[in-house]
XYZ file of C-alpha atoms in Angstrom:
520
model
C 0.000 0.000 0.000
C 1.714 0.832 -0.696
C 1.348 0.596 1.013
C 0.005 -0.801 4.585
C -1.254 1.655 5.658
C -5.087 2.311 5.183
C -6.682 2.008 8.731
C -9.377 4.785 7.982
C -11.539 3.289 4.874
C -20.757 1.232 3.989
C -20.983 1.063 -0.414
C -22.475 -1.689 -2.020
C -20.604 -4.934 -1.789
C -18.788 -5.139 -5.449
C -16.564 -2.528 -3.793
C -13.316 -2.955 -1.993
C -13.065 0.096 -0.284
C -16.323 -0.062 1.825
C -14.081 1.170 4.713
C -12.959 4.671 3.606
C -16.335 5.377 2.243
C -20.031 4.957 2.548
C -22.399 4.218 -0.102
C -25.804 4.742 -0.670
C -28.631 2.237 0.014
C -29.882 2.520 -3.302
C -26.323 2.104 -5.070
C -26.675 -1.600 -3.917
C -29.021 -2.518 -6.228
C -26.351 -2.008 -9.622
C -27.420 -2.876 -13.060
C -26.148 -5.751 -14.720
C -23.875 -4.215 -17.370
C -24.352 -7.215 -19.591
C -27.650 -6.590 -19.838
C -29.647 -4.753 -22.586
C -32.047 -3.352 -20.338
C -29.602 -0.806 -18.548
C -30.096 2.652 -18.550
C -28.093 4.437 -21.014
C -25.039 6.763 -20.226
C -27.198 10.202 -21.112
C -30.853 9.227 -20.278
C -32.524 10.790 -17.796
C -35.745 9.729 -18.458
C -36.700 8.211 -14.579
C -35.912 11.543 -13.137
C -37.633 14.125 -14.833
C -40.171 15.983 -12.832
C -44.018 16.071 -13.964
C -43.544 19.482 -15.898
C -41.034 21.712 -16.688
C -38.182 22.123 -14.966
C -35.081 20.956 -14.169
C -33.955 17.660 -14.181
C -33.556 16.204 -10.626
C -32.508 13.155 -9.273
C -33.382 12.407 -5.731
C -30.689 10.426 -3.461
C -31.583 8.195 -0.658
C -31.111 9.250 2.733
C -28.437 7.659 4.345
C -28.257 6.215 7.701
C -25.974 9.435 8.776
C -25.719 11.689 5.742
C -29.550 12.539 5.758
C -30.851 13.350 2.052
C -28.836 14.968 -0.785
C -30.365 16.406 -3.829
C -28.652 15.827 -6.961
C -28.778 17.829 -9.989
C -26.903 15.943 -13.003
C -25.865 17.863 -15.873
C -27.647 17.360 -19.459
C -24.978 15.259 -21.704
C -23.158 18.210 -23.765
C -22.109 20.349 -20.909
C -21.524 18.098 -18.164
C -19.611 19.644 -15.743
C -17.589 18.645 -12.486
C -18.794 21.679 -10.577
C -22.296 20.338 -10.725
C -21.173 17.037 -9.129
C -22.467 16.597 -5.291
C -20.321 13.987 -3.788
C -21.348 12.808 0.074
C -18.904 13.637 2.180
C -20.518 17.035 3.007
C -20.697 18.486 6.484
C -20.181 15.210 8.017
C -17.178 14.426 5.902
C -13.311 14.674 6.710
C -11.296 18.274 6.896
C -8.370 19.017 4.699
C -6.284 18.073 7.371
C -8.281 14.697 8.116
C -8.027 13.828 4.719
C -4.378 14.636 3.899
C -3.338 12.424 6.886
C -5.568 9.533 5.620
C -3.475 10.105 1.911
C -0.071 9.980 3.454
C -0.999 7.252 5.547
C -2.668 5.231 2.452
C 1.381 5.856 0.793
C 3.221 5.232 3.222
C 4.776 1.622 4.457
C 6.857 -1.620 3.907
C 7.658 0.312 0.618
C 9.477 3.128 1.995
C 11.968 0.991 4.053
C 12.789 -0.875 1.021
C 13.373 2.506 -1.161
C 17.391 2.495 -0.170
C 17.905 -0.604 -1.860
C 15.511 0.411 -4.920
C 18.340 3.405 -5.352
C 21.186 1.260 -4.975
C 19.691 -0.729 -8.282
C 19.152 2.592 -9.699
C 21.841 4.400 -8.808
C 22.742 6.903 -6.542
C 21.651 10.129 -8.935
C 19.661 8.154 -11.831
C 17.632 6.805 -8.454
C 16.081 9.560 -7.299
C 15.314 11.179 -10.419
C 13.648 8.362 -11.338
C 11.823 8.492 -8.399
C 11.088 11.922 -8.570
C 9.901 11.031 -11.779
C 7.479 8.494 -11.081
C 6.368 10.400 -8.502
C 5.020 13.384 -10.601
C 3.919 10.311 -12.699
C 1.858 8.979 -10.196
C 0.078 11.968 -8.974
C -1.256 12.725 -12.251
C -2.501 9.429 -12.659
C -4.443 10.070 -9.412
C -5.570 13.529 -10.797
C -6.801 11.486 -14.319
C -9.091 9.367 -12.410
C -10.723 12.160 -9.994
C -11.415 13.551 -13.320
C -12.896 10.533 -15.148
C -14.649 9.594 -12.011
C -16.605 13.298 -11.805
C -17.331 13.237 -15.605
C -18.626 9.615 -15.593
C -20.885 10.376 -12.030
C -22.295 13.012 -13.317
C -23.298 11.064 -16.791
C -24.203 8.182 -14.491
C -26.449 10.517 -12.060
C -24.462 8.495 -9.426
C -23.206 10.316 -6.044
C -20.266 8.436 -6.015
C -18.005 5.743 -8.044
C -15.167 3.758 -7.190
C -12.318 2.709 -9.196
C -13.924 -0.699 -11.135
C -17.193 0.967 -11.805
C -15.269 3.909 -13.013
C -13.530 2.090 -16.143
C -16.870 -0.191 -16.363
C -18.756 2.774 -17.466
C -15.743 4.458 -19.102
C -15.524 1.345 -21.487
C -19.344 1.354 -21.923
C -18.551 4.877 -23.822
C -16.747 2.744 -26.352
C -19.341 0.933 -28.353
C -17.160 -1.758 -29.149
C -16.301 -2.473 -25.617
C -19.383 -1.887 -23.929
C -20.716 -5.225 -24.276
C -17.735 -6.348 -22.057
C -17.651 -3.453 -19.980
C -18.320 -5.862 -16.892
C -14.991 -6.632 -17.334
C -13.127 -3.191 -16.529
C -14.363 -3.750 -12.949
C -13.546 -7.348 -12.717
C -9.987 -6.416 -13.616
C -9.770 -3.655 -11.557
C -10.919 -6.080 -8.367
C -8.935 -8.660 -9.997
C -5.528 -5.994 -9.642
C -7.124 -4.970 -5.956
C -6.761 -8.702 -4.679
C -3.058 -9.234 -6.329
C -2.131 -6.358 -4.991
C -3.122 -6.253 -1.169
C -2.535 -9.782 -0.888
C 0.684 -9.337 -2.469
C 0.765 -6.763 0.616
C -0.291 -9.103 2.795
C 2.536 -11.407 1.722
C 5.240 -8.543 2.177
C 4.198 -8.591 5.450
C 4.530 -12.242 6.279
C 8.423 -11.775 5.253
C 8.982 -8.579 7.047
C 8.160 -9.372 10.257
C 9.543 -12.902 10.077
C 13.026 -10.890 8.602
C 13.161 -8.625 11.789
C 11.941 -10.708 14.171
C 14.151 -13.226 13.447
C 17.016 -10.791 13.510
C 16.082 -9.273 16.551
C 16.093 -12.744 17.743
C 19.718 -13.706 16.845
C 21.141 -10.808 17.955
C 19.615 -10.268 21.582
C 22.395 -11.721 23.380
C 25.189 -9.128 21.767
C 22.517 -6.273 22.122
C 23.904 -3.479 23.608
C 22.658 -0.282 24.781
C 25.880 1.731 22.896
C 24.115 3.241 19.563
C 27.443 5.048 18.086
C 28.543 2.220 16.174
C 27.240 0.993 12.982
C 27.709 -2.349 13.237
C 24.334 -4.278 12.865
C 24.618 -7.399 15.124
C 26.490 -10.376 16.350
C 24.400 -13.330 15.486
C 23.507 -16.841 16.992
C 21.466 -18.587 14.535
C 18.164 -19.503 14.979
C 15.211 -21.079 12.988
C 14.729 -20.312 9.203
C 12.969 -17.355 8.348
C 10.076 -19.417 7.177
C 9.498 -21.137 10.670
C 9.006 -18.027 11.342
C 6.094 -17.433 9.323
C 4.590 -19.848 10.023
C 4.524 -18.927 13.971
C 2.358 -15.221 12.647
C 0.325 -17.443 11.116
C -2.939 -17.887 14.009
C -1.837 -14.520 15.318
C -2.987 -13.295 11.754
C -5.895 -15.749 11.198
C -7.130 -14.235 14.328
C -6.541 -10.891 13.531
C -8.480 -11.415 10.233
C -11.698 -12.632 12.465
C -12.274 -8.957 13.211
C -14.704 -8.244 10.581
C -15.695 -5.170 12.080
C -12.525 -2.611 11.698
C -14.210 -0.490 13.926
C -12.808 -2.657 16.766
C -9.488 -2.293 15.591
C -9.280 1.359 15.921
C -7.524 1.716 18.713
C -4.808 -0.549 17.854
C -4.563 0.981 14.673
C -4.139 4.657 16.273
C -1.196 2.969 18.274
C -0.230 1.206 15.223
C 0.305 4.770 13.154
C 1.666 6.361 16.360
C 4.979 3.277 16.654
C 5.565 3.347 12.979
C 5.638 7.478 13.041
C 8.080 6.911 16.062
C 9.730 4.455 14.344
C 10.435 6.324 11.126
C 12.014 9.652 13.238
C 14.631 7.029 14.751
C 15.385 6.134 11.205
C 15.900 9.038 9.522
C 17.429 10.341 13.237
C 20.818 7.415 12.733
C 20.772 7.768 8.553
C 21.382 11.853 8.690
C 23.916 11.280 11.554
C 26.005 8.916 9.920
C 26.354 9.715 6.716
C 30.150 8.454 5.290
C 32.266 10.869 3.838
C 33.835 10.683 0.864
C 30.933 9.163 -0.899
C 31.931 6.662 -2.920
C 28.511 4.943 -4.404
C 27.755 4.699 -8.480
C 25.720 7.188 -10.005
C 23.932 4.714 -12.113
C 23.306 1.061 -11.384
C 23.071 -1.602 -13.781
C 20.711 -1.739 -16.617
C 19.475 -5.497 -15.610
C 18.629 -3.990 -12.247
C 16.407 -1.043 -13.020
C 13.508 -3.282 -13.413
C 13.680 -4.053 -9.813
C 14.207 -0.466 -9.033
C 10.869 0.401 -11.153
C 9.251 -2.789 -9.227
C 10.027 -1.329 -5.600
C 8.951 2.192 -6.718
C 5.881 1.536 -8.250
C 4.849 -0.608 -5.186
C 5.775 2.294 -2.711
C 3.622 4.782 -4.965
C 0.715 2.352 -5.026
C -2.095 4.652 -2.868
C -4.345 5.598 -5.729
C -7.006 2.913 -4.808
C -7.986 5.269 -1.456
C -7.758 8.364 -3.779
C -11.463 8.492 -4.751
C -12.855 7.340 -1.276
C -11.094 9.682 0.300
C -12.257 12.903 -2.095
C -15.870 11.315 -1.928
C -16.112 12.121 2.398
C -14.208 15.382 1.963
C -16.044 18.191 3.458
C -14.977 20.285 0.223
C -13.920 18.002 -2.126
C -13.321 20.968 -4.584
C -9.803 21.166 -1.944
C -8.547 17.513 -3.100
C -6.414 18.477 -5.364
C -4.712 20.375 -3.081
C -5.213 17.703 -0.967
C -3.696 15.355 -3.277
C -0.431 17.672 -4.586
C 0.719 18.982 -0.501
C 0.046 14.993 0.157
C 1.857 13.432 -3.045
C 4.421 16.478 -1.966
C 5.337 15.609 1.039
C 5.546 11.391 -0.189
C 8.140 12.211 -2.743
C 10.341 14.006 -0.347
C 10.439 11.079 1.703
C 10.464 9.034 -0.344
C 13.330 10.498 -2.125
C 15.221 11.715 1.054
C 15.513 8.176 2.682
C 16.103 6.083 -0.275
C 18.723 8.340 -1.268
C 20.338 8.986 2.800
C 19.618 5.201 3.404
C 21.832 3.965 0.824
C 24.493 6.380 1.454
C 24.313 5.559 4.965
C 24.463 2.071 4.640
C 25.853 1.549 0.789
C 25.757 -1.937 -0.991
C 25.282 -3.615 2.277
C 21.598 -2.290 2.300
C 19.248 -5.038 3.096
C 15.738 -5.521 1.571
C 14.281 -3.461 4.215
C 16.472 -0.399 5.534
C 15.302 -1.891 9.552
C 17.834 -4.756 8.982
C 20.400 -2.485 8.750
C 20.160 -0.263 11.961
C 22.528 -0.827 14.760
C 22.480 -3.847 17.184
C 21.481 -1.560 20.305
C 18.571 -1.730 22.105
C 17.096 1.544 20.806
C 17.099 0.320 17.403
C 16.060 -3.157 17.907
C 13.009 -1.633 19.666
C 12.345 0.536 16.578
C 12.236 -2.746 14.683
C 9.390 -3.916 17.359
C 7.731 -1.650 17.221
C 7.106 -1.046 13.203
C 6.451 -4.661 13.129
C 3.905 -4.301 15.652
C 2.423 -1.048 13.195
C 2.692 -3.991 10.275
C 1.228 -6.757 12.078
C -2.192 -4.321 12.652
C -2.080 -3.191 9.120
C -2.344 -6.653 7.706
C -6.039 -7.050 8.863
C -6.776 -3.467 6.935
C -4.694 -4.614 3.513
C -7.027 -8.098 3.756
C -10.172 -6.165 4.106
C -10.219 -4.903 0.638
C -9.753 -8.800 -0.881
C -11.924 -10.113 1.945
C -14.647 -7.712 0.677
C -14.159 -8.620 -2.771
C -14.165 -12.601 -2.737
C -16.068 -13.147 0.696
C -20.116 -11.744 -0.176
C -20.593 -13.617 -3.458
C -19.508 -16.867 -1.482
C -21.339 -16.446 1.578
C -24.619 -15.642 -0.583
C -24.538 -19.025 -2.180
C -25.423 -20.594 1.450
C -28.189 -20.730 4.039
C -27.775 -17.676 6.424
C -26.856 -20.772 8.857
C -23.552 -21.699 7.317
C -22.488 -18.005 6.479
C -20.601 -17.486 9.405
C -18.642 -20.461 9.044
C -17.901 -19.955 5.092
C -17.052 -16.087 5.763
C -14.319 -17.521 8.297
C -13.378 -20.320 6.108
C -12.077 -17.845 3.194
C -10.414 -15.510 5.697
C -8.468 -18.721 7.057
C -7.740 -19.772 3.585
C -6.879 -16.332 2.168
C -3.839 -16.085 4.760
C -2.946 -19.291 4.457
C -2.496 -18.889 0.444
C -0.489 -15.410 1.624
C 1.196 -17.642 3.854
C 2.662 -19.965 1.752
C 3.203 -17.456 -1.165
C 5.849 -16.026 0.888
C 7.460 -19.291 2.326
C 7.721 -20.102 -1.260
C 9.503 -16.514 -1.620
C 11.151 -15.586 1.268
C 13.276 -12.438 -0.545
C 11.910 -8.962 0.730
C 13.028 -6.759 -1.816
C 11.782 -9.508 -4.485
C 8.655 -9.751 -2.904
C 8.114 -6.347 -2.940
C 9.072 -5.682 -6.763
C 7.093 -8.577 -8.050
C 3.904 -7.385 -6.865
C 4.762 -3.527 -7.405
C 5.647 -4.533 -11.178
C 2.638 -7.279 -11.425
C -0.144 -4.972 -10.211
C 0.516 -2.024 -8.920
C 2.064 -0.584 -12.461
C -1.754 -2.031 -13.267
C -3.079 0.132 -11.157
C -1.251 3.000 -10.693
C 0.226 3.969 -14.453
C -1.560 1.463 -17.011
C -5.253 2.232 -16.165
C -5.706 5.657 -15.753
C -4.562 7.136 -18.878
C -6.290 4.347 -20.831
C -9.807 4.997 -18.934
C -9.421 9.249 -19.450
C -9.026 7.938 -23.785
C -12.126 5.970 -23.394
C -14.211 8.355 -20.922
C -13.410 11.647 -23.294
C -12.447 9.919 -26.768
C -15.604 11.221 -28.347
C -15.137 14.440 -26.504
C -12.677 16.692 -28.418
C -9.516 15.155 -26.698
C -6.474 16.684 -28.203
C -4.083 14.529 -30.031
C -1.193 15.436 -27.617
C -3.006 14.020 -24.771
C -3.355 11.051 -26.238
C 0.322 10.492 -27.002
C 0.680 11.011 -23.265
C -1.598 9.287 -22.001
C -0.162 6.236 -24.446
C 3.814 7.090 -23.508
C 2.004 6.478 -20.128
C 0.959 3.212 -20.513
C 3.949 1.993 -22.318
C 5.903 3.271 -19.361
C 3.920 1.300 -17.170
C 3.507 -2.080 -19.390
C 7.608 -1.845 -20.096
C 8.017 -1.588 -16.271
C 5.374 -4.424 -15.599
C 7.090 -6.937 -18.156
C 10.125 -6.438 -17.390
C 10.340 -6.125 -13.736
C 8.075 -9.025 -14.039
C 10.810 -10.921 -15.948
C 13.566 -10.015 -13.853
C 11.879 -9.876 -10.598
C 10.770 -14.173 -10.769
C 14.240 -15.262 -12.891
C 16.053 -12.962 -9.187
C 13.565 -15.685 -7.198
C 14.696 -18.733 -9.148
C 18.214 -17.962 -8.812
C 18.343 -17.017 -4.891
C 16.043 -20.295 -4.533
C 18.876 -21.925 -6.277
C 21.432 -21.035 -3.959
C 19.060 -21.304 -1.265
C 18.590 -25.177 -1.933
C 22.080 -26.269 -2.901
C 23.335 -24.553 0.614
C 21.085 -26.477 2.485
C 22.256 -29.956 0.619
C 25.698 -28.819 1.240
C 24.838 -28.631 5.002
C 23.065 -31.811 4.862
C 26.055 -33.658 3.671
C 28.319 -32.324 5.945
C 26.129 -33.476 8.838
């Protein structure tokens, strides 16, 4: 979630970000695209008014909201000013929902930036990343934008990212007979993706746990050295896993995040803590000369683009959070200070990390800190910040997958089937990472897999098919394509490199462990 991150996300159930955001009753009951007998993309017809007059739409009242009125604009001059999202009096301040952004960016994926510019290279790293980052915020902007054009065709209040390019392909006549798919393969991304969070979790903790482990008995309480830790072996990283595994499974059986507030709270409040300590030993022991390449190898940038794309991944809590703004006409301002204030981070430690530390930096920049007891408490305490975050990244898959299943059985079994698929879905996260237990590979695989999906592929494609017949100018079209092909480069090829990386490590991983057997 990025990042991990999202503890603040009730909408109908096809969505998988019920928790930042709360639908309408009446949005519930959705068309079936497929079907000939939806409404069409300009008809107003149901709404009109007995006479003359405007054309109104009336909203449901919610449960806290009370009743809206909605005026949709007529089809040739639809306009984003007319759009009434929800959030309204009730809904978030700027500063509510500029915490809520950086939170929703900010995670695993940062620690594991220093070793993302170390592939890179020490000044083609965080250009890049400044790059991407610019990148990535007007990808955000291009689906606010789709999202108010298509609402206001749609005479909908609100629409998330699937239904978004479901009704942006159903402006393409060819496509709009599949246009059912644009949301599947949105929710197909969402579940790859926090999953693939999910799984970055599983290695993290069992990484600094079991390093915390192995060096307690040469912990000190002197901080002014840099050397990491004198270590007395313990159990494979994967035993480890497997020992989170019922603390998670029982973390997942609180369906209601509502209970996990307060944890959360302390959650954001270690891994703020946590961060300050980090950036506190990188900027006070920074080497000098520096003596790091400017540019890294060509076969590595792949895995750079992997880990970057991956940290940058928050745009799936961009449109929940703009809906429950109290003036959502302030979200872009929202989303630049926000975006902002991510990039400098995220620039600032990759870049101070990997000075700090230089090709010794470890998949996450935690494994690196000192072996005092200040430092190994830092590393506590963000995996206690990680370990709550996991039940908010499974939310959005559990919402996805979970209500179609349950409605296929008597209200009797439901219970048992909605705990079934939790218990399954971490086990499957589970043994994804045994199978890969590499942090920094972890985390570029599913950065270049889905979040390049998500993030840089889909948003310039859906503002071409929400405004092709619009008078969009040729030269947004070439970016929106250069766009694309950035992010479908990145996705193949990080893709590539990111699983032959796996097989090789695996490799080594195996024929040490024959080695060892002989020998015994």
């Amino acid at each position: 979630m990025n990042k991990d991150n999202l503890g603040e996300h009730n909408q109908s159930r096809s969505s998988p970000l019920q928790w930042l955001t709360r639908r309408d009753p009446s949005e519930g009951q959705q068309e079936d695209p497929s079907s000939n007998n939806r409404p069409a993309m300009t008809s107003n017809s149901n709404n009109r008014q007995n006479g003359p007059g405007p054309v109104t739409s009336r909203i449901p009242p919610s449960p806290s909201e009370g009743e809206a009125l909605f005026t949709p604009p007529t089809p040739s001059h639809s306009s984003d000013s007319q759009y009434q999202r929800i959030g309204g009096r009730t809904g978030t301040t700027f500063f509510q929902s500029l915490i809520h952004l950086l939170k929703g960016n900010i995670g695993t994926g940062l620690l594991g930036l220093p070793l993302a510019v170390r592939n890179a290279g020490l000044v083609l790293g965080p250009i890049s990343l400044f790059a991407m980052g610019v990148i990535a915020v007007h990808c955000m902007n291009l689906l606010v934008k789709c999202s108010h054009h298509l609402s206001a065709k749609m005479s909908k209040p609100f629409m998330d990212y699937g239904e978004a390019v479901q009704y942006g392909m159903e402006n393409v006549s060819w496509l709009s007979r599949h246009s059912i798919w644009g949301r599947r393969i949105v929710n197909l991304f969402l579940i790859i993706t926090q999953l693939g969070f999910c799984c970055v979790y599983f290695v993290f903790l069992s990484d600094n746990i079991k390093q915390v482990v192995e060096a307690s008995n040469g912990t000190t309480i002197n901080c002014n050295t840099n050397q990491t830790a004198v270590i007395v072996p313990s159990f494979d990283s994967r035993l480890y896993m497997l020992c989170f595994l019922p603390p998670f499974i029982l973390l997942v059986f609180i369906r209601n995040l509502k209970y996990l507030a307060p944890l959360s709270l302390m959650a954001n409040l270690a891994m703020c803590g946590s961060l300050v300590l980090i950036y506190y030993f990188c900027f006070t022991n920074i080497p000098y000369p520096i003596n790091l390449p400017k540019v890294g190898s060509a076969s590595n940038y792949p895995l750079f683009f992997g880990t970057a794309i991956f940290a940058y991944e928050g745009i799936g809590v961009v449109l929940p959070l703009e809906n429950k703004m109290q003036n959502p006409q302030r979200f872009s301002l929202v989303l630049y200070v926000g975006m902002g204030i991510v990039t400098f981070l995220y620039i600032s430690l990759g870049t101070t990390g990997y000075i700090t530390f230089g090709e010794a930096i470890g998949g996450s920049i935690t494994l690196n800190l000192p072996n005092c007891w200040m430092y190994q408490i830092v590393k506590l305490l963000y995996c206690f910040g990680i370990y709550i975050t996991f039940a908010l990244q499974f939310y959005v898959p559990a919402e996805i997958l979970i209500p179609p299943a349950v409605a296929r059985v008597s209200e009797r079994w439901g219970l048992a089937v909605d705990l079934l698929i939790r218990t399954a879905l971490v086990l499957f996260t589970c043994a994804l990472a045994i199978l890969i237990p590499e942090l920094d590979l972890v985390i570029s695989l599913v950065g270049s897999v889905s979040s390049s999906f998500l993030a840089l592929i889909l948003p310039p494609m859906l503002q071409i098919l929400t405004f092709h017949n619009e008078g969009l100018s040729p030269w947004v079209i070439i970016k929106n394509t250069l766009i694309s092909v950035i992010g479908f480069i990145g996705f193949i090829t990080g893709t590539y490199i990111s699983i032959t990386e796996i097989i090789k490590r695996n490799g080594k991983h195996d024929g040490l462990d024959l080695k060892l057997f002989h020998v015994q």
